Amino acid sequence: MKQSLELRASQQLTMTPQLQQAIRLLQLPAAELALEIREALESNVMLEPEDDTDHAVAAAAPEGTTPATPDPSEERLGSNATDATELGEGMAVSEHWDDTGHNGPAGATAEGDGGSDFLDRQAAPADSLRDHLQWQVDLSSLGATDRQIAAALIDALDERGHLAEPVSELRSALDADVDADIDEDDINAVLTILQHMDPIGIGARDAREALQIQIDAMPPDTPGRQTARQAIEADWSLFSPGRQVALREHLKVDQEQLDLALSLIRRLDPHPGSRFGETRTDYVVPDCRVRRVNGRWQVEINPEASPRVRINDYYASLIRRGDSSRDNSLLRDHLQEARWLIKSLESRRDTLQRVAECVVERQQAFLEYGEESMQPLVLRDVAEAIDMHESTVSRITSRKYILTPQGTLEFKHFFSSHVPTADGGECSATAIRARIRRQVAAEDPARPLSDSRLTETLRGEGIHVARRTVAKYREVMGIASSTQRKRLR
């Protein structure tokens, strides 16, 4: 094989680190963006959270007063330092977020709750089922041996709160760990106490027993209690859709008594342990807000979901020109990285503002009248309107939320496919689902609307859709079929 050198000219697209950072920040939701900025503030000495405190004090100062003269020894800390002016200054804040209860951007520190960090205000992880039960056992008057039995029972619970192991196997395990003699009656006695702790019904062998424990714990004079108890003990196949008549005949009650018992059963929890989890509860923080001002809809970016940072003037003033020392080079690198981050955040904020304004302009009818007035909209429509690539619109709307008069909604809620109407126009799939939901809610329970009837009703409103499309939308919304929705009077 002969080796040779060859020159070849070619073109290829290479993403710079700055562009990669900007693209990555575009798709980050509020919580992840706050974490990204916190890490940047901790690793880059040139960055500091932007604070409006000085601007607020200056604005509140009486007219004609002169601001206090700073200490001469601190003059080099301000943005008037020569190197700081040339190498980077803080950026002014223009956004505001009125009437929302959010007083400052994430990362800013101040006294009171208004200045606390966004991540610090997130919900703490909830107690697990085992921790919750063990806490109650510790507060009880159980003896040492019974506490060991209770701990073994708690360890034997599955994620639904049911007892996953037979009592006989638990007795064998306890015999090896406990010095005292334990029989199955001792274990069952402690199990009964455990089953009446919070949540009631915990430690049941199955869903039926969990419901029975919860029913028995109700006051004897609870309306429908006895019928509900008999229904739980009956064949569960009688609870299948369309078998209410057979269930009523089996229980020998009228429809009113049956409805009362079924209503009572629906309030019970067959899996009382499923409400506990190891995961934390995250609350949605809207990225922007839309409200009507002087008859026009305006979009505001939430500074808490899109926090600002700026160049620290003091550290910027330490950079010396012509100095190639290691410390000076490190400061220059930090300054450059800080500039890239600030520019990427500004680009993200500007893109979010433009996309939100375009979406609000297209969906003004929805903001005023609700889902039935939702207009068809796809990513391509927004991308063409604001002269951006469709992938950019997709990234900036991913996992972002907007606060509207109709509630806090994800951006993707405003995007839906086009469905042709009878007059040659187009209707949003979201609007069609809202109409179906309204018609089902207003139907006669004894004569529910079938998919064909719903299709005819929509056609009467000028929306021509196929019956299978109506059935698909109904199933997506979790609405049962007309046969399953039928209720006897």
Short mmCIF file of C-alpha atoms in Angstrom, two decimals:
data_model
loop_
_atom_site.label_atom_id
_atom_site.label_comp_id
_atom_site.label_asym_id
_atom_site.label_seq_id
_atom_site.Cartn_x
_atom_site.Cartn_y
_atom_site.Cartn_z
CA MET A 1 0.00 0.00 0.00
CA LYS A 2 1.42 3.35 -1.04
CA GLN A 3 1.22 6.26 1.39
CA SER A 4 0.74 9.80 0.08
CA LEU A 5 -0.31 13.27 1.18
CA GLU A 6 -3.36 14.87 -0.34
CA LEU A 7 -4.94 18.32 0.08
CA ARG A 8 -8.71 18.44 -0.09
CA ALA A 9 -11.08 21.42 0.36
CA SER A 10 -14.44 20.76 1.97
CA GLN A 11 -17.18 22.61 3.84
CA GLN A 12 -18.77 21.45 7.05
CA LEU A 13 -20.97 22.99 9.70
CA THR A 14 -19.37 23.12 13.13
CA MET A 15 -21.22 24.29 16.20
CA THR A 16 -19.17 26.56 18.40
CA PRO A 17 -19.32 26.15 22.20
CA GLN A 18 -21.26 29.40 22.40
CA LEU A 19 -23.91 28.13 19.97
CA GLN A 20 -24.15 24.80 21.78
CA GLN A 21 -24.69 26.63 25.06
CA ALA A 22 -27.38 28.88 23.56
CA ILE A 23 -29.27 25.91 22.09
CA ARG A 24 -29.08 23.99 25.35
CA LEU A 25 -30.41 26.93 27.39
CA LEU A 26 -33.32 27.34 24.98
CA GLN A 27 -34.90 24.05 25.94
CA LEU A 28 -34.28 24.17 29.70
CA PRO A 29 -37.41 24.62 31.86
CA ALA A 30 -37.44 27.12 34.72
CA ALA A 31 -36.15 24.78 37.44
CA GLU A 32 -33.27 23.43 35.36
CA LEU A 33 -32.35 26.93 34.15
CA ALA A 34 -32.19 28.17 37.75
CA LEU A 35 -29.90 25.25 38.62
CA GLU A 36 -27.71 25.99 35.60
CA ILE A 37 -27.35 29.62 36.63
CA ARG A 38 -26.63 28.69 40.23
CA GLU A 39 -23.80 26.41 39.11
CA ALA A 40 -22.45 29.19 36.88
CA LEU A 41 -22.53 31.67 39.77
CA GLU A 42 -20.61 29.24 41.97
CA SER A 43 -17.94 28.42 39.38
CA ASN A 44 -17.41 31.79 37.70
CA VAL A 45 -16.17 34.69 39.85
CA MET A 46 -17.11 37.19 37.14
CA LEU A 47 -20.84 36.49 37.52
CA GLU A 48 -23.21 37.82 40.12
CA PRO A 49 -27.03 37.87 40.29
CA GLU A 50 -28.53 41.09 39.10
CA ASP A 51 -30.31 42.99 41.86
CA ASP A 52 -32.70 45.90 41.51
CA THR A 53 -32.16 47.11 45.07
CA ASP A 54 -30.00 50.08 44.14
CA HIS A 55 -32.36 51.10 41.34
CA ALA A 56 -35.36 50.87 43.68
CA VAL A 57 -33.63 53.01 46.34
CA ALA A 58 -32.69 55.63 43.79
CA ALA A 59 -36.22 55.74 42.41
CA ALA A 60 -37.70 56.08 45.92
CA ALA A 61 -35.36 58.93 46.93
CA PRO A 62 -37.11 62.31 47.33
CA GLU A 63 -36.67 64.70 44.44
CA GLY A 64 -33.78 67.09 44.92
CA THR A 65 -31.85 64.90 47.33
CA THR A 66 -28.28 63.92 46.63
CA PRO A 67 -27.18 60.29 46.88
CA ALA A 68 -24.66 59.49 49.58
CA THR A 69 -21.03 59.78 48.52
CA PRO A 70 -19.31 56.39 48.51
CA ASP A 71 -16.15 55.72 50.47
CA PRO A 72 -13.11 56.64 48.29
CA SER A 73 -11.59 53.28 49.10
CA GLU A 74 -14.54 51.57 47.42
CA GLU A 75 -14.62 53.58 44.21
CA ARG A 76 -12.77 50.90 42.28
CA LEU A 77 -15.54 48.39 43.10
CA GLY A 78 -18.13 50.20 41.00
CA SER A 79 -18.80 50.10 37.28
CA ASN A 80 -16.96 53.44 36.83
CA ALA A 81 -13.61 51.70 36.99
CA THR A 82 -11.75 52.02 33.69
CA ASP A 83 -11.19 48.32 33.08
CA ALA A 84 -14.68 47.47 34.14
CA THR A 85 -16.14 49.90 31.63
CA GLU A 86 -14.08 48.45 28.83
CA LEU A 87 -14.37 44.79 29.71
CA GLY A 88 -18.02 44.47 30.76
CA GLU A 89 -20.68 46.08 32.92
CA GLY A 90 -23.94 44.99 34.48
CA MET A 91 -27.06 45.03 32.35
CA ALA A 92 -30.15 46.98 33.38
CA VAL A 93 -33.35 45.15 34.25
CA SER A 94 -36.45 46.23 32.34
CA GLU A 95 -38.96 43.48 33.02
CA HIS A 96 -41.43 43.59 35.86
CA TRP A 97 -43.82 41.00 37.20
CA ASP A 98 -46.70 42.69 38.94
CA ASP A 99 -49.37 41.09 41.11
CA THR A 100 -47.88 37.61 41.05
CA GLY A 101 -46.16 37.47 44.41
CA HIS A 102 -42.72 36.88 42.87
CA ASN A 103 -40.45 39.60 44.14
CA GLY A 104 -37.10 38.81 42.65
CA PRO A 105 -35.08 36.69 40.28
CA ALA A 106 -33.70 33.33 41.21
CA GLY A 107 -30.23 33.60 42.62
CA ALA A 108 -30.76 37.02 44.22
CA THR A 109 -30.41 37.12 47.99
CA ALA A 110 -32.31 39.47 50.25
CA GLU A 111 -34.04 39.46 53.58
CA GLY A 112 -37.50 37.94 53.65
CA ASP A 113 -39.16 35.30 51.52
CA GLY A 114 -39.28 37.53 48.44
CA GLY A 115 -35.53 37.26 47.93
CA SER A 116 -35.12 33.56 48.61
CA ASP A 117 -33.65 31.38 45.94
CA PHE A 118 -36.01 29.66 43.50
CA LEU A 119 -34.56 26.21 44.20
CA ASP A 120 -34.69 26.76 47.96
CA ARG A 121 -38.46 27.24 47.74
CA GLN A 122 -39.09 23.89 46.10
CA ALA A 123 -41.07 21.32 48.07
CA ALA A 124 -39.11 18.98 50.27
CA PRO A 125 -39.38 15.26 49.56
CA ALA A 126 -42.48 13.74 51.11
CA ASP A 127 -42.22 11.09 53.81
CA SER A 128 -42.37 7.54 52.53
CA LEU A 129 -45.11 5.15 53.62
CA ARG A 130 -42.71 3.31 55.94
CA ASP A 131 -41.51 6.53 57.57
CA HIS A 132 -45.10 7.67 58.08
CA LEU A 133 -46.14 4.40 59.71
CA GLN A 134 -42.99 4.10 61.80
CA TRP A 135 -43.57 7.60 63.14
CA GLN A 136 -47.04 6.54 64.34
CA VAL A 137 -45.67 3.34 65.89
CA ASP A 138 -43.07 5.37 67.80
CA LEU A 139 -45.85 7.56 69.23
CA SER A 140 -48.03 4.59 70.20
CA SER A 141 -48.10 2.74 73.53
CA LEU A 142 -46.93 -0.57 72.05
CA GLY A 143 -44.38 -2.58 73.99
CA ALA A 144 -40.90 -3.44 72.76
CA THR A 145 -41.92 -6.81 71.31
CA ASP A 146 -45.00 -5.37 69.58
CA ARG A 147 -42.86 -2.60 68.10
CA GLN A 148 -40.58 -5.24 66.56
CA ILE A 149 -43.62 -7.00 65.14
CA ALA A 150 -44.93 -3.69 63.76
CA ALA A 151 -41.55 -2.97 62.15
CA ALA A 152 -41.59 -6.39 60.48
CA LEU A 153 -45.14 -5.82 59.21
CA ILE A 154 -44.21 -2.41 57.82
CA ASP A 155 -41.23 -3.90 55.99
CA ALA A 156 -43.55 -6.54 54.48
CA LEU A 157 -45.85 -3.96 52.83
CA ASP A 158 -45.75 -3.49 49.06
CA GLU A 159 -45.99 -0.17 47.24
CA ARG A 160 -49.82 -0.30 47.39
CA GLY A 161 -49.82 -0.70 51.17
CA HIS A 162 -50.92 -4.35 51.10
CA LEU A 163 -49.33 -7.05 53.25
CA ALA A 164 -47.21 -8.96 50.75
CA GLU A 165 -46.16 -11.86 53.01
CA PRO A 166 -48.29 -14.44 54.88
CA VAL A 167 -48.39 -14.14 58.67
CA SER A 168 -46.87 -17.61 59.00
CA GLU A 169 -43.73 -16.54 57.14
CA LEU A 170 -43.47 -13.39 59.22
CA ARG A 171 -43.69 -15.49 62.38
CA SER A 172 -40.77 -17.65 61.21
CA ALA A 173 -38.66 -14.58 60.52
CA LEU A 174 -39.57 -12.99 63.86
CA ASP A 175 -38.73 -16.14 65.80
CA ALA A 176 -35.11 -15.75 64.71
CA ASP A 177 -34.93 -12.03 65.55
CA VAL A 178 -37.06 -11.70 68.69
CA ASP A 179 -36.23 -13.29 72.01
CA ALA A 180 -39.85 -13.59 73.20
CA ASP A 181 -42.21 -16.33 72.05
CA ILE A 182 -44.47 -15.04 69.30
CA ASP A 183 -47.48 -16.76 67.78
CA GLU A 184 -49.72 -15.75 64.89
CA ASP A 185 -52.32 -14.24 67.26
CA ASP A 186 -49.72 -11.74 68.48
CA ILE A 187 -48.91 -10.75 64.91
CA ASN A 188 -52.59 -10.45 63.96
CA ALA A 189 -53.23 -8.26 67.03
CA VAL A 190 -50.47 -5.82 66.03
CA LEU A 191 -51.64 -6.00 62.39
CA THR A 192 -55.13 -4.90 63.47
CA ILE A 193 -53.64 -1.87 65.20
CA LEU A 194 -51.54 -1.09 62.13
CA GLN A 195 -54.57 -1.36 59.82
CA HIS A 196 -56.33 1.38 61.76
CA MET A 197 -53.42 3.80 61.60
CA ASP A 198 -53.22 6.48 58.96
CA PRO A 199 -53.98 5.74 56.15
CA ILE A 200 -56.84 3.53 57.27
CA GLY A 201 -56.78 0.10 55.65
CA ILE A 202 -53.01 -0.16 55.43
CA GLY A 203 -51.70 -3.71 55.85
CA ALA A 204 -54.75 -5.38 54.27
CA ARG A 205 -54.11 -8.58 52.32
CA ASP A 206 -55.90 -7.29 49.22
CA ALA A 207 -58.07 -4.47 47.92
CA ARG A 208 -61.30 -6.04 49.18
CA GLU A 209 -60.04 -6.24 52.76
CA ALA A 210 -58.75 -2.65 52.57
CA LEU A 211 -62.24 -1.46 51.56
CA GLN A 212 -63.86 -3.55 54.30
CA ILE A 213 -61.60 -2.04 56.96
CA GLN A 214 -62.42 1.48 55.78
CA ILE A 215 -66.17 0.77 55.71
CA ASP A 216 -66.12 -0.78 59.18
CA ALA A 217 -64.28 2.26 60.55
CA MET A 218 -67.16 4.55 59.52
CA PRO A 219 -69.87 5.48 62.04
CA PRO A 220 -72.70 2.90 62.07
CA ASP A 221 -75.28 5.54 61.09
CA THR A 222 -73.43 6.51 57.88
CA PRO A 223 -76.00 6.48 55.03
CA GLY A 224 -75.41 3.55 52.67
CA ARG A 225 -72.78 1.92 54.91
CA GLN A 226 -74.49 -1.47 55.26
CA THR A 227 -75.31 -1.72 51.54
CA ALA A 228 -71.76 -0.74 50.64
CA ARG A 229 -70.42 -3.45 52.97
CA GLN A 230 -72.61 -6.06 51.28
CA ALA A 231 -71.58 -4.83 47.83
CA ILE A 232 -67.88 -5.18 48.68
CA GLU A 233 -68.46 -8.75 49.83
CA ALA A 234 -70.38 -9.58 46.64
CA ASP A 235 -68.98 -10.89 43.36
CA TRP A 236 -66.84 -8.08 41.97
CA SER A 237 -67.83 -8.93 38.40
CA LEU A 238 -71.17 -7.29 39.23
CA PHE A 239 -69.34 -3.93 39.27
CA SER A 240 -68.63 -4.23 35.55
CA PRO A 241 -70.21 -1.56 33.27
CA GLY A 242 -73.77 -2.41 32.35
CA ARG A 243 -74.34 -4.82 35.28
CA GLN A 244 -75.94 -2.41 37.73
CA VAL A 245 -79.29 -4.15 37.39
CA ALA A 246 -77.75 -7.50 38.38
CA LEU A 247 -75.92 -5.88 41.30
CA ARG A 248 -79.10 -4.20 42.47
CA GLU A 249 -81.02 -7.48 42.33
CA HIS A 250 -78.25 -9.29 44.18
CA LEU A 251 -78.27 -6.74 47.00
CA LYS A 252 -82.11 -6.49 46.96
CA VAL A 253 -82.10 -2.69 47.07
CA ASP A 254 -83.58 0.05 44.90
CA GLN A 255 -81.58 2.28 42.57
CA GLU A 256 -81.39 5.15 45.07
CA GLN A 257 -79.88 2.92 47.75
CA LEU A 258 -77.46 1.43 45.22
CA ASP A 259 -76.32 4.88 44.05
CA LEU A 260 -75.73 5.92 47.66
CA ALA A 261 -73.67 2.79 48.37
CA LEU A 262 -71.62 3.13 45.18
CA SER A 263 -70.97 6.79 45.97
CA LEU A 264 -69.67 5.73 49.38
CA ILE A 265 -67.40 3.05 47.86
CA ARG A 266 -65.94 5.53 45.36
CA ARG A 267 -64.69 7.61 48.30
CA LEU A 268 -62.63 4.68 49.58
CA ASP A 269 -59.09 3.77 48.57
CA PRO A 270 -58.43 0.11 47.72
CA HIS A 271 -54.67 0.81 47.67
CA PRO A 272 -54.09 3.17 50.64
CA GLY A 273 -50.30 3.06 50.34
CA SER A 274 -50.18 4.28 46.74
CA ARG A 275 -50.62 7.91 47.76
CA PHE A 276 -47.16 7.89 49.33
CA GLY A 277 -44.10 8.21 47.14
CA GLU A 278 -40.39 8.85 47.36
CA THR A 279 -40.52 11.63 44.78
CA ARG A 280 -40.90 15.30 45.59
CA THR A 281 -43.74 17.52 44.45
CA ASP A 282 -42.65 20.11 41.91
CA TYR A 283 -44.79 23.18 41.36
CA VAL A 284 -45.07 24.80 37.97
CA VAL A 285 -43.54 28.27 37.68
CA PRO A 286 -44.86 30.06 34.57
CA ASP A 287 -42.14 31.30 32.23
CA CYS A 288 -44.27 34.20 31.10
CA ARG A 289 -47.61 35.83 31.73
CA VAL A 290 -50.27 37.27 29.43
CA ARG A 291 -52.77 39.89 30.54
CA ARG A 292 -54.97 42.55 28.98
CA VAL A 293 -53.68 46.12 29.26
CA ASN A 294 -55.75 48.95 27.74
CA GLY A 295 -57.69 46.49 25.62
CA ARG A 296 -54.61 44.68 24.26
CA TRP A 297 -53.02 41.40 25.29
CA GLN A 298 -49.45 41.83 26.49
CA VAL A 299 -46.80 39.23 27.32
CA GLU A 300 -44.37 39.62 30.21
CA ILE A 301 -41.41 37.36 30.94
CA ASN A 302 -41.31 36.08 34.50
CA PRO A 303 -37.94 37.19 35.93
CA GLU A 304 -38.07 34.36 38.47
CA ALA A 305 -38.24 31.76 35.70
CA SER A 306 -35.70 33.64 33.60
CA PRO A 307 -33.24 35.16 36.09
CA ARG A 308 -30.62 37.71 35.08
CA VAL A 309 -26.94 37.80 35.91
CA ARG A 310 -24.29 40.44 35.29
CA ILE A 311 -20.56 41.00 35.29
CA ASN A 312 -19.01 41.58 38.70
CA ASP A 313 -17.34 44.96 38.28
CA TYR A 314 -14.82 44.39 41.04
CA TYR A 315 -13.31 41.26 39.54
CA ALA A 316 -13.48 42.76 36.05
CA SER A 317 -11.42 45.71 37.29
CA LEU A 318 -8.68 43.33 38.44
CA ILE A 319 -7.87 42.31 34.86
CA ARG A 320 -4.66 44.00 33.72
CA ARG A 321 -3.95 44.54 30.05
CA GLY A 322 -0.79 42.97 28.69
CA ASP A 323 -0.45 40.72 31.71
CA SER A 324 -0.04 37.06 30.71
CA SER A 325 0.16 35.66 34.22
CA ARG A 326 -1.87 32.57 35.11
CA ASP A 327 -4.24 34.47 37.41
CA ASN A 328 -4.87 37.18 34.84
CA SER A 329 -5.53 34.62 32.09
CA LEU A 330 -7.98 32.81 34.36
CA LEU A 331 -9.86 36.05 35.00
CA ARG A 332 -10.02 36.72 31.25
CA ASP A 333 -11.38 33.23 30.60
CA HIS A 334 -14.02 33.69 33.29
CA LEU A 335 -14.98 37.05 31.83
CA GLN A 336 -15.39 35.58 28.35
CA GLU A 337 -17.50 32.69 29.67
CA ALA A 338 -19.64 35.16 31.63
CA ARG A 339 -20.23 37.22 28.49
CA TRP A 340 -21.28 34.09 26.57
CA LEU A 341 -23.73 33.08 29.29
CA ILE A 342 -25.28 36.56 29.53
CA LYS A 343 -25.65 36.70 25.74
CA SER A 344 -27.23 33.22 25.66
CA LEU A 345 -29.69 34.16 28.40
CA GLU A 346 -30.63 37.35 26.59
CA SER A 347 -31.15 35.35 23.38
CA ARG A 348 -33.33 32.84 25.21
CA ARG A 349 -35.40 35.60 26.80
CA ASP A 350 -35.86 37.40 23.47
CA THR A 351 -36.84 34.19 21.66
CA LEU A 352 -39.34 33.28 24.38
CA GLN A 353 -40.85 36.77 24.21
CA ARG A 354 -41.27 36.66 20.44
CA VAL A 355 -42.76 33.17 20.40
CA ALA A 356 -45.15 33.95 23.27
CA GLU A 357 -46.32 37.16 21.60
CA CYS A 358 -46.98 35.29 18.34
CA VAL A 359 -48.93 32.53 20.12
CA VAL A 360 -50.99 35.05 22.08
CA GLU A 361 -51.78 37.00 18.93
CA ARG A 362 -53.06 33.84 17.20
CA GLN A 363 -55.02 32.61 20.24
CA GLN A 364 -56.74 35.78 21.45
CA ALA A 365 -60.16 34.17 21.04
CA PHE A 366 -59.12 31.35 23.36
CA LEU A 367 -57.91 33.82 26.01
CA GLU A 368 -61.28 35.57 25.94
CA TYR A 369 -63.79 32.75 25.40
CA GLY A 370 -62.11 29.45 26.29
CA GLU A 371 -61.13 26.20 24.60
CA GLU A 372 -64.02 26.10 22.12
CA SER A 373 -62.51 29.19 20.48
CA MET A 374 -59.02 27.71 20.15
CA GLN A 375 -57.58 28.32 16.68
CA PRO A 376 -55.55 25.71 14.76
CA LEU A 377 -51.83 26.36 15.14
CA VAL A 378 -48.67 24.36 14.43
CA LEU A 379 -44.99 25.08 15.03
CA ARG A 380 -44.43 25.93 11.39
CA ASP A 381 -46.97 28.77 11.58
CA VAL A 382 -45.11 30.42 14.46
CA ALA A 383 -41.69 29.81 12.87
CA GLU A 384 -42.75 31.52 9.64
CA ALA A 385 -44.38 34.43 11.48
CA ILE A 386 -41.27 35.31 13.53
CA ASP A 387 -38.74 34.21 10.88
CA MET A 388 -37.12 31.46 12.92
CA HIS A 389 -36.41 27.80 12.32
CA GLU A 390 -39.11 25.37 13.37
CA SER A 391 -36.66 23.48 15.60
CA THR A 392 -35.94 26.69 17.54
CA VAL A 393 -39.66 27.18 18.20
CA SER A 394 -39.91 23.56 19.30
CA ARG A 395 -37.05 23.98 21.78
CA ILE A 396 -38.28 27.23 23.31
CA THR A 397 -41.83 25.88 23.80
CA SER A 398 -40.71 22.55 25.28
CA ARG A 399 -41.64 22.27 28.98
CA LYS A 400 -42.46 25.98 29.20
CA TYR A 401 -45.61 27.37 30.81
CA ILE A 402 -47.61 30.55 30.39
CA LEU A 403 -49.98 32.13 32.92
CA THR A 404 -53.28 33.10 31.22
CA PRO A 405 -56.81 34.04 32.32
CA GLN A 406 -57.68 30.42 31.47
CA GLY A 407 -55.06 29.07 33.90
CA THR A 408 -51.37 28.14 33.81
CA LEU A 409 -50.93 26.14 30.61
CA GLU A 410 -48.04 24.49 28.84
CA PHE A 411 -47.13 26.08 25.52
CA LYS A 412 -47.96 22.90 23.64
CA HIS A 413 -51.59 23.35 24.75
CA PHE A 414 -51.88 26.17 22.22
CA PHE A 415 -50.75 23.98 19.33
CA SER A 416 -53.26 21.65 17.66
CA SER A 417 -53.88 20.16 14.24
CA HIS A 418 -56.24 21.52 11.58
CA VAL A 419 -59.64 19.94 10.94
CA PRO A 420 -61.64 21.16 7.89
CA THR A 421 -65.10 22.62 8.48
CA ALA A 422 -68.23 22.68 6.32
CA ASP A 423 -67.65 26.24 5.10
CA GLY A 424 -64.14 25.43 3.85
CA GLY A 425 -62.40 26.80 6.91
CA GLU A 426 -60.41 25.06 9.62
CA CYS A 427 -61.10 24.18 13.24
CA SER A 428 -58.70 23.27 16.03
CA ALA A 429 -58.70 19.73 17.36
CA THR A 430 -58.61 21.22 20.87
CA ALA A 431 -61.83 23.14 20.14
CA ILE A 432 -63.51 19.96 18.87
CA ARG A 433 -62.55 18.07 22.04
CA ALA A 434 -63.96 20.92 24.15
CA ARG A 435 -67.26 20.76 22.24
CA ILE A 436 -67.46 16.99 22.74
CA ARG A 437 -66.75 17.42 26.45
CA ARG A 438 -69.50 20.05 26.73
CA GLN A 439 -72.08 17.90 24.92
CA VAL A 440 -71.32 14.84 27.06
CA ALA A 441 -71.58 16.90 30.24
CA ALA A 442 -75.04 18.17 29.21
CA GLU A 443 -76.45 14.82 28.02
CA ASP A 444 -79.25 12.85 29.65
CA PRO A 445 -77.59 10.06 31.74
CA ALA A 446 -80.43 7.71 30.79
CA ARG A 447 -79.89 8.42 27.07
CA PRO A 448 -76.21 9.25 26.54
CA LEU A 449 -74.98 10.48 23.18
CA SER A 450 -73.34 7.89 20.97
CA ASP A 451 -70.34 8.70 18.78
CA SER A 452 -72.66 8.93 15.77
CA ARG A 453 -74.92 11.40 17.58
CA LEU A 454 -71.91 13.47 18.62
CA THR A 455 -70.74 13.50 15.01
CA GLU A 456 -74.14 14.71 13.83
CA THR A 457 -74.21 17.42 16.49
CA LEU A 458 -70.78 18.67 15.43
CA ARG A 459 -71.89 18.62 11.80
CA GLY A 460 -74.82 20.82 12.81
CA GLU A 461 -72.30 23.29 14.21
CA GLY A 462 -70.47 23.33 10.88
CA ILE A 463 -67.65 20.95 11.81
CA HIS A 464 -67.39 17.91 9.55
CA VAL A 465 -65.43 15.11 11.21
CA ALA A 466 -65.63 11.33 10.89
CA ARG A 467 -67.21 9.19 13.58
CA ARG A 468 -63.90 7.41 14.20
CA THR A 469 -62.28 10.82 14.83
CA VAL A 470 -64.91 11.62 17.45
CA ALA A 471 -64.34 8.20 19.05
CA LYS A 472 -60.58 8.82 19.12
CA TYR A 473 -60.97 12.25 20.76
CA ARG A 474 -63.42 10.80 23.30
CA GLU A 475 -61.00 8.04 24.28
CA VAL A 476 -58.11 10.53 24.55
CA MET A 477 -60.16 12.58 27.02
CA GLY A 478 -60.92 9.46 29.07
CA ILE A 479 -64.69 9.59 28.37
CA ALA A 480 -66.37 6.19 28.43
CA SER A 481 -68.58 4.95 25.61
CA SER A 482 -72.31 5.68 25.61
CA THR A 483 -73.03 2.13 26.84
CA GLN A 484 -70.74 2.55 29.84
CA ARG A 485 -72.07 6.06 30.59
CA LYS A 486 -75.69 4.96 30.67
CA ARG A 487 -77.28 5.32 34.10
CA LEU A 488 -80.78 4.20 35.07
CA ARG A 489 -83.02 6.77 36.69
#
